[in-house]
């Protein structure tokens, strides 16, 4: 497992004001002294793994950062008799096939007390700013001062992004249902984060074993690895055996919210036969996972019986695993699913642990041909109805979205979602903007993801290069995460998020000033950037060279225009120069250059 | 050098109607017999290299496909005394440092006769449909029949994409200046292609040695390699020594249009000192390269003296190599550049060989911070003025665009270009939508490229993963080309190009029907797709497996929804079924499933 600081930066923490004991983490990058600039602060979801002062032991799990906050609020009680692990929770695995259990001795399971607030939504509605809310407010601001509104730029399509995030703003956004702070009270190891249209766009990475592959350590490693590169949440989509035990290892070691699709495990419990699924098995699975500490559940309650025939003429039918399972169940029983019929009971269970809803789009399109069709939009309206039911129960809600959508049909997805789901955060998979590039679907989908993020999607579920072809390995996970980080950031820039452009501008200045190390370190992947540079100009001296191998020393435009500017500045200190003065200065400069021959020729560092 | 057919497809040719001897190439992919579908025809810019019946010898060059057409038209004459190669053309390289010359014995140089049409624009205006025009009309239609307008879908922002491309439509688009058919009369080896908003979006790959790296064979190989994966044109951006000889090898072996930036070579001829550039040296270089057969020249004539000070406060100054060279010249001489002052003479030279203009955006932004600024848009207006001058001289013109632009500022680039440049084709570099991901700029820019392509850009210049860091190697070239192919295709889909969705739908059907080999072969990169699949499910039997390693056999949504559909079909042949009938059929089916237990459980192929 890769732990320790990431190259080029180091961990810093900031305390709270309302809650002084908060330690909100950031990744800070120092610049070369020649820059004359303060360090750049970046968002950091990697948890204690990148803090060299923390002793990591995955057998022990992370420390319970939030345990004291939850206890202090006094709204939860320890469950006397938590649900015990049963053989079917691990698909009946025994002996050598059974993954080792996480050592839960000493761990308690909590549940909300009757009549008390327990979800962040309930606290927010009650006017209470929680520790989690101040934490995410600090986190979102990236240690910058409030931005001068005059400097902001962007098209936010009706969002309400503030110049500076206050704890009260966070509370208000959660109270309105416009943001979700996924934080199961049984996942105290979590470093709080927020998902909402008026905050930084987040990304999710999927991990999970399937019937074909998967081991405990590999899955924990993938989670740590994904957050190391920037995943804000992780979904454990394991199927097959050992999913209870694997999930325990993941949750106990995860600094980010963990999402699951409980129907997968429920299906395993009934031997993989969709028709045999029952409310009782599903309910049991919800409690099992809620007690483990899963932070959000994908629930495909919008797959209604009447919508299934709408998929009959599709090119790719139903492509959501959960959606197809529920469609099969609905048809077999010719009735609405228990997810839909028992939705209020599901809400009651999830509220008690503050598990957030991620209402699944079981009928999302699986191809360009099927985008924005009747089945998809019918389900979306039902998800809107269910959102209101969940809110009435005090539950936090986000809505899942497609999938495969050509560019001209992306905005309609966001518009429909906003119109029908009361501004609950949208959480989309891609979307892929073409189907012709298997092996490159991280890119076909990054195009759609950046666009829908710009339009208002709050979290983007990553797609790796292996999409449609196989299970992602470590490299694929990293590629997927970085691709989605850049897409999310492009969305933040276009929305005019006040914290976004500081990062781009820092890279651009480093580039213009040939601070190669700064350019590498400020990038999303310093190692790869450095490695690419070194393939053609490996010498250490070239790290300060005023050119690169792309154009060579004589043709370096940046060098030439820097020379032009430096010369102009030497005429005048530059402060308050009018355009006319600059022109005059440059003209005078022109005379000098002419007289002096190649006075501004490039100085080559070798 | 990699030659021979690409995996999964084979070369086919189609003849002409006006010109029966045309042989327009396509790549055709046969599908598995179970599909019951005809082969899929794809656009193929790879030239004779992928035709196993052609004997390739780069020392001889490709055969002169267009030589007969040009001779038959009788509008050009052989130049008695073509320009002879001089030592400065190769940067003074001698002996072992001099790249071998291409053997040009037997080759003639042509030039248009006075008073006769020579450019495709002049023919088009005269109402003449050339061989090249019918060739590209056939090429654009991809061997499909005219599309039913009712089936078309998309948002084209005011473009005029026809249901079917006729030679007359091509002629008209060229005559209006809305499309460019770059085809120097001295590049008879060229397979004609067209660049315009109402045609398929094209992509360009840059190659070229720099002072740091570069060898003859490597550059020819990169050109062949880039076109193999889908590059529609190639720009040779070589600087340093041997550029004349390397260019000769490239042009003589290139089936796609070759573009250059003549100022690079001119600068070499004056020892790299921008201020020493003269009109005479530049003019000589234009003739040298026009006689070699270069199809389009980037000319940075829009960098006017008054615009240079507008870049003084930029974060990244001037980032175009040509732009910075000309800015330096303008300042040093304190006058307008010879490119601007002698523009009419440049037009006269380029017209005689039908070299197309690619009016360079020397002041394009090099960072998010500098996007859409006064310098950039001032230059764009000047490019619009120059477009009209070039058109008056009978020259074909396209306009280069940025660069680095956040998503919310992309559309303004297209709108300004359309407003000021008379619908001359736009040819953009990316644009990159964020600066924070060095090493991943093929992706940061594919987002912007897909969007600006949708908005109306006719050709997208690729960006490789090495952008800002180093010179691309073979793998980078391939990654860049495929990334841009998918971005261009996403743009075609969103514009509603009638040929675009056929490809996606073929992939989607293959995916839904578990025709793995078809999915691989129809993809942009069959080898990579197959390799990714085989990493987790390597057995041959799995190529027909009705699941993949992502979900495993039990959770395969496609399999489940196929089972649902097959069962519904068995109730009814499906023809003319109403939604109500399908519902009834699915309901009845539901009863059967329930009675039969797991009747539709997944059949696992092992």
PDB file of C-alpha atoms in Angstrom, chain B residues 227-371:
ATOM      1  CA  UNK B 227      -2.436   8.791 -40.187  1.00  0.00           C
ATOM      2  CA  UNK B 228      -2.715   5.089 -39.394  1.00  0.00           C
ATOM      3  CA  UNK B 229      -4.701   6.008 -36.270  1.00  0.00           C
ATOM      4  CA  UNK B 230      -6.713   8.698 -37.940  1.00  0.00           C
ATOM      5  CA  UNK B 231      -4.874  11.998 -38.423  1.00  0.00           C
ATOM      6  CA  UNK B 232      -6.472  13.851 -41.346  1.00  0.00           C
ATOM      7  CA  UNK B 233      -3.605  16.266 -41.849  1.00  0.00           C
ATOM      8  CA  UNK B 234      -0.091  16.447 -40.466  1.00  0.00           C
ATOM      9  CA  UNK B 235       1.875  19.562 -39.671  1.00  0.00           C
ATOM     10  CA  UNK B 236       5.645  19.353 -39.925  1.00  0.00           C
ATOM     11  CA  UNK B 237       6.862  21.757 -37.268  1.00  0.00           C
ATOM     12  CA  UNK B 238      10.536  20.930 -37.630  1.00  0.00           C
ATOM     13  CA  UNK B 239      13.108  23.485 -36.615  1.00  0.00           C
ATOM     14  CA  UNK B 240      16.866  23.247 -36.609  1.00  0.00           C
ATOM     15  CA  UNK B 241      18.949  21.465 -39.199  1.00  0.00           C
ATOM     16  CA  UNK B 242      17.857  19.307 -42.101  1.00  0.00           C
ATOM     17  CA  UNK B 243      14.348  20.612 -42.293  1.00  0.00           C
ATOM     18  CA  UNK B 244      14.340  20.824 -46.068  1.00  0.00           C
ATOM     19  CA  UNK B 245      15.414  17.242 -46.525  1.00  0.00           C
ATOM     20  CA  UNK B 246      13.135  15.901 -43.801  1.00  0.00           C
ATOM     21  CA  UNK B 247      10.183  17.724 -45.335  1.00  0.00           C
ATOM     22  CA  UNK B 248      10.915  16.224 -48.734  1.00  0.00           C
ATOM     23  CA  UNK B 249      10.752  12.736 -47.260  1.00  0.00           C
ATOM     24  CA  UNK B 250       7.531  13.545 -45.446  1.00  0.00           C
ATOM     25  CA  UNK B 251       5.687  15.128 -48.384  1.00  0.00           C
ATOM     26  CA  UNK B 252       6.679  12.477 -50.894  1.00  0.00           C
ATOM     27  CA  UNK B 253       5.377   9.792 -48.575  1.00  0.00           C
ATOM     28  CA  UNK B 254       2.289  11.537 -47.265  1.00  0.00           C
ATOM     29  CA  UNK B 255      -1.271  10.629 -48.284  1.00  0.00           C
ATOM     30  CA  UNK B 256      -2.611  13.512 -46.184  1.00  0.00           C
ATOM     31  CA  UNK B 257      -2.162  17.267 -46.555  1.00  0.00           C
ATOM     32  CA  UNK B 258       1.035  18.572 -44.984  1.00  0.00           C
ATOM     33  CA  UNK B 259       1.081  21.917 -43.254  1.00  0.00           C
ATOM     34  CA  UNK B 260       4.106  23.948 -42.179  1.00  0.00           C
ATOM     35  CA  UNK B 261       4.997  27.250 -40.539  1.00  0.00           C
ATOM     36  CA  UNK B 262       7.439  28.737 -43.063  1.00  0.00           C
ATOM     37  CA  UNK B 263       8.704  31.377 -40.649  1.00  0.00           C
ATOM     38  CA  UNK B 264      10.442  28.598 -38.683  1.00  0.00           C
ATOM     39  CA  UNK B 265      12.639  27.723 -41.611  1.00  0.00           C
ATOM     40  CA  UNK B 266      13.122  31.376 -42.530  1.00  0.00           C
ATOM     41  CA  UNK B 267      14.388  32.020 -39.012  1.00  0.00           C
ATOM     42  CA  UNK B 268      16.895  29.180 -39.360  1.00  0.00           C
ATOM     43  CA  UNK B 269      18.140  30.775 -42.562  1.00  0.00           C
ATOM     44  CA  UNK B 270      19.014  33.968 -40.682  1.00  0.00           C
ATOM     45  CA  UNK B 271      20.781  32.159 -37.878  1.00  0.00           C
ATOM     46  CA  UNK B 272      17.897  32.269 -35.425  1.00  0.00           C
ATOM     47  CA  UNK B 273      17.916  36.058 -35.017  1.00  0.00           C
ATOM     48  CA  UNK B 274      14.314  37.235 -35.400  1.00  0.00           C
ATOM     49  CA  UNK B 275      15.276  40.835 -36.147  1.00  0.00           C
ATOM     50  CA  UNK B 276      17.309  39.691 -39.137  1.00  0.00           C
ATOM     51  CA  UNK B 277      14.326  38.162 -40.903  1.00  0.00           C
ATOM     52  CA  UNK B 278      13.523  39.809 -44.223  1.00  0.00           C
ATOM     53  CA  UNK B 279      10.765  39.620 -46.780  1.00  0.00           C
ATOM     54  CA  UNK B 280      13.246  38.211 -49.271  1.00  0.00           C
ATOM     55  CA  UNK B 281      14.239  35.305 -47.053  1.00  0.00           C
ATOM     56  CA  UNK B 282      10.623  34.600 -46.219  1.00  0.00           C
ATOM     57  CA  UNK B 283       9.534  34.808 -49.847  1.00  0.00           C
ATOM     58  CA  UNK B 284      12.276  32.405 -50.863  1.00  0.00           C
ATOM     59  CA  UNK B 285      11.123  29.987 -48.185  1.00  0.00           C
ATOM     60  CA  UNK B 286       7.523  30.135 -49.382  1.00  0.00           C
ATOM     61  CA  UNK B 287       8.607  29.205 -52.893  1.00  0.00           C
ATOM     62  CA  UNK B 288      10.933  26.492 -51.637  1.00  0.00           C
ATOM     63  CA  UNK B 289       8.158  24.848 -49.646  1.00  0.00           C
ATOM     64  CA  UNK B 290       5.423  25.437 -52.236  1.00  0.00           C
ATOM     65  CA  UNK B 291       7.554  23.712 -54.838  1.00  0.00           C
ATOM     66  CA  UNK B 292       8.119  20.822 -52.471  1.00  0.00           C
ATOM     67  CA  UNK B 293       4.369  20.368 -52.221  1.00  0.00           C
ATOM     68  CA  UNK B 294       3.361  21.664 -48.798  1.00  0.00           C
ATOM     69  CA  UNK B 295      -0.431  21.947 -48.776  1.00  0.00           C
ATOM     70  CA  UNK B 296      -1.018  24.681 -46.235  1.00  0.00           C
ATOM     71  CA  UNK B 297       1.086  27.371 -44.606  1.00  0.00           C
ATOM     72  CA  UNK B 298       0.541  28.891 -41.216  1.00  0.00           C
ATOM     73  CA  UNK B 299       1.147  32.592 -41.695  1.00  0.00           C
ATOM     74  CA  UNK B 300       1.090  34.840 -38.636  1.00  0.00           C
ATOM     75  CA  UNK B 301       0.190  37.968 -40.545  1.00  0.00           C
ATOM     76  CA  UNK B 302      -2.293  39.091 -37.918  1.00  0.00           C
ATOM     77  CA  UNK B 303       0.380  39.989 -35.367  1.00  0.00           C
ATOM     78  CA  UNK B 304       0.275  43.732 -35.794  1.00  0.00           C
ATOM     79  CA  UNK B 305       2.623  46.105 -34.030  1.00  0.00           C
ATOM     80  CA  UNK B 306      -0.141  47.784 -32.057  1.00  0.00           C
ATOM     81  CA  UNK B 307      -1.322  44.473 -30.618  1.00  0.00           C
ATOM     82  CA  UNK B 308       1.964  43.496 -29.021  1.00  0.00           C
ATOM     83  CA  UNK B 309       1.606  45.860 -26.040  1.00  0.00           C
ATOM     84  CA  UNK B 310      -1.804  44.313 -25.396  1.00  0.00           C
ATOM     85  CA  UNK B 311       0.078  41.186 -24.295  1.00  0.00           C
ATOM     86  CA  UNK B 312       2.251  43.031 -21.780  1.00  0.00           C
ATOM     87  CA  UNK B 313       0.085  42.278 -18.758  1.00  0.00           C
ATOM     88  CA  UNK B 314      -0.676  38.689 -19.687  1.00  0.00           C
ATOM     89  CA  UNK B 315       0.209  35.857 -17.343  1.00  0.00           C
ATOM     90  CA  UNK B 316       1.880  33.903 -20.148  1.00  0.00           C
ATOM     91  CA  UNK B 317       2.682  36.550 -22.751  1.00  0.00           C
ATOM     92  CA  UNK B 318       2.889  35.307 -26.320  1.00  0.00           C
ATOM     93  CA  UNK B 319       2.994  31.508 -26.560  1.00  0.00           C
ATOM     94  CA  UNK B 320       2.854  30.992 -30.300  1.00  0.00           C
ATOM     95  CA  UNK B 321       6.348  30.402 -31.606  1.00  0.00           C
ATOM     96  CA  UNK B 322       5.571  32.222 -34.836  1.00  0.00           C
ATOM     97  CA  UNK B 323       3.732  34.930 -32.961  1.00  0.00           C
ATOM     98  CA  UNK B 324       6.601  35.625 -30.632  1.00  0.00           C
ATOM     99  CA  UNK B 325       9.087  35.718 -33.488  1.00  0.00           C
ATOM    100  CA  UNK B 326       6.974  38.232 -35.383  1.00  0.00           C
ATOM    101  CA  UNK B 327       6.294  40.301 -32.257  1.00  0.00           C
ATOM    102  CA  UNK B 328      10.012  40.507 -31.653  1.00  0.00           C
ATOM    103  CA  UNK B 329      10.579  41.551 -35.250  1.00  0.00           C
ATOM    104  CA  UNK B 330       7.855  44.213 -35.134  1.00  0.00           C
ATOM    105  CA  UNK B 331       9.269  45.707 -31.957  1.00  0.00           C
ATOM    106  CA  UNK B 332      12.839  45.608 -33.161  1.00  0.00           C
ATOM    107  CA  UNK B 333      11.935  47.410 -36.387  1.00  0.00           C
ATOM    108  CA  UNK B 334       9.027  49.349 -34.927  1.00  0.00           C
ATOM    109  CA  UNK B 335       6.898  48.657 -37.966  1.00  0.00           C
ATOM    110  CA  UNK B 336       4.286  46.252 -39.238  1.00  0.00           C
ATOM    111  CA  UNK B 337       5.654  42.849 -40.169  1.00  0.00           C
ATOM    112  CA  UNK B 338       6.477  41.901 -43.753  1.00  0.00           C
ATOM    113  CA  UNK B 339       3.819  39.205 -43.406  1.00  0.00           C
ATOM    114  CA  UNK B 340       1.214  41.925 -43.034  1.00  0.00           C
ATOM    115  CA  UNK B 341       2.733  44.459 -45.431  1.00  0.00           C
ATOM    116  CA  UNK B 342       3.440  41.934 -48.170  1.00  0.00           C
ATOM    117  CA  UNK B 343       0.281  39.917 -47.671  1.00  0.00           C
ATOM    118  CA  UNK B 344      -0.939  40.420 -51.241  1.00  0.00           C
ATOM    119  CA  UNK B 345       2.361  39.132 -52.608  1.00  0.00           C
ATOM    120  CA  UNK B 346       2.160  36.125 -50.312  1.00  0.00           C
ATOM    121  CA  UNK B 347      -1.304  35.438 -51.733  1.00  0.00           C
ATOM    122  CA  UNK B 348       0.021  35.591 -55.272  1.00  0.00           C
ATOM    123  CA  UNK B 349       2.703  33.035 -54.518  1.00  0.00           C
ATOM    124  CA  UNK B 350       0.412  30.659 -52.649  1.00  0.00           C
ATOM    125  CA  UNK B 351      -2.257  30.854 -55.330  1.00  0.00           C
ATOM    126  CA  UNK B 352       0.121  29.661 -58.016  1.00  0.00           C
ATOM    127  CA  UNK B 353       0.573  26.308 -56.274  1.00  0.00           C
ATOM    128  CA  UNK B 354      -2.778  26.163 -54.479  1.00  0.00           C
ATOM    129  CA  UNK B 355      -1.187  26.309 -51.066  1.00  0.00           C
ATOM    130  CA  UNK B 356      -3.986  27.053 -48.594  1.00  0.00           C
ATOM    131  CA  UNK B 357      -3.679  29.676 -45.907  1.00  0.00           C
ATOM    132  CA  UNK B 358      -3.909  28.723 -42.301  1.00  0.00           C
ATOM    133  CA  UNK B 359      -3.912  32.186 -40.794  1.00  0.00           C
ATOM    134  CA  UNK B 360      -2.001  31.774 -37.553  1.00  0.00           C
ATOM    135  CA  UNK B 361      -3.174  33.034 -34.207  1.00  0.00           C
ATOM    136  CA  UNK B 362       0.153  34.359 -33.042  1.00  0.00           C
ATOM    137  CA  UNK B 363      -1.446  36.041 -30.048  1.00  0.00           C
ATOM    138  CA  UNK B 364      -3.505  33.081 -28.834  1.00  0.00           C
ATOM    139  CA  UNK B 365      -3.768  32.725 -25.045  1.00  0.00           C
ATOM    140  CA  UNK B 366      -1.295  30.398 -23.361  1.00  0.00           C
ATOM    141  CA  UNK B 367      -3.204  30.092 -20.130  1.00  0.00           C
ATOM    142  CA  UNK B 368      -6.698  30.181 -18.688  1.00  0.00           C
ATOM    143  CA  UNK B 369      -5.909  33.642 -17.359  1.00  0.00           C
ATOM    144  CA  UNK B 370      -5.260  35.084 -20.814  1.00  0.00           C
ATOM    145  CA  UNK B 371      -8.234  33.596 -22.679  1.00  0.00           C
TER     146      UNK B 371
END
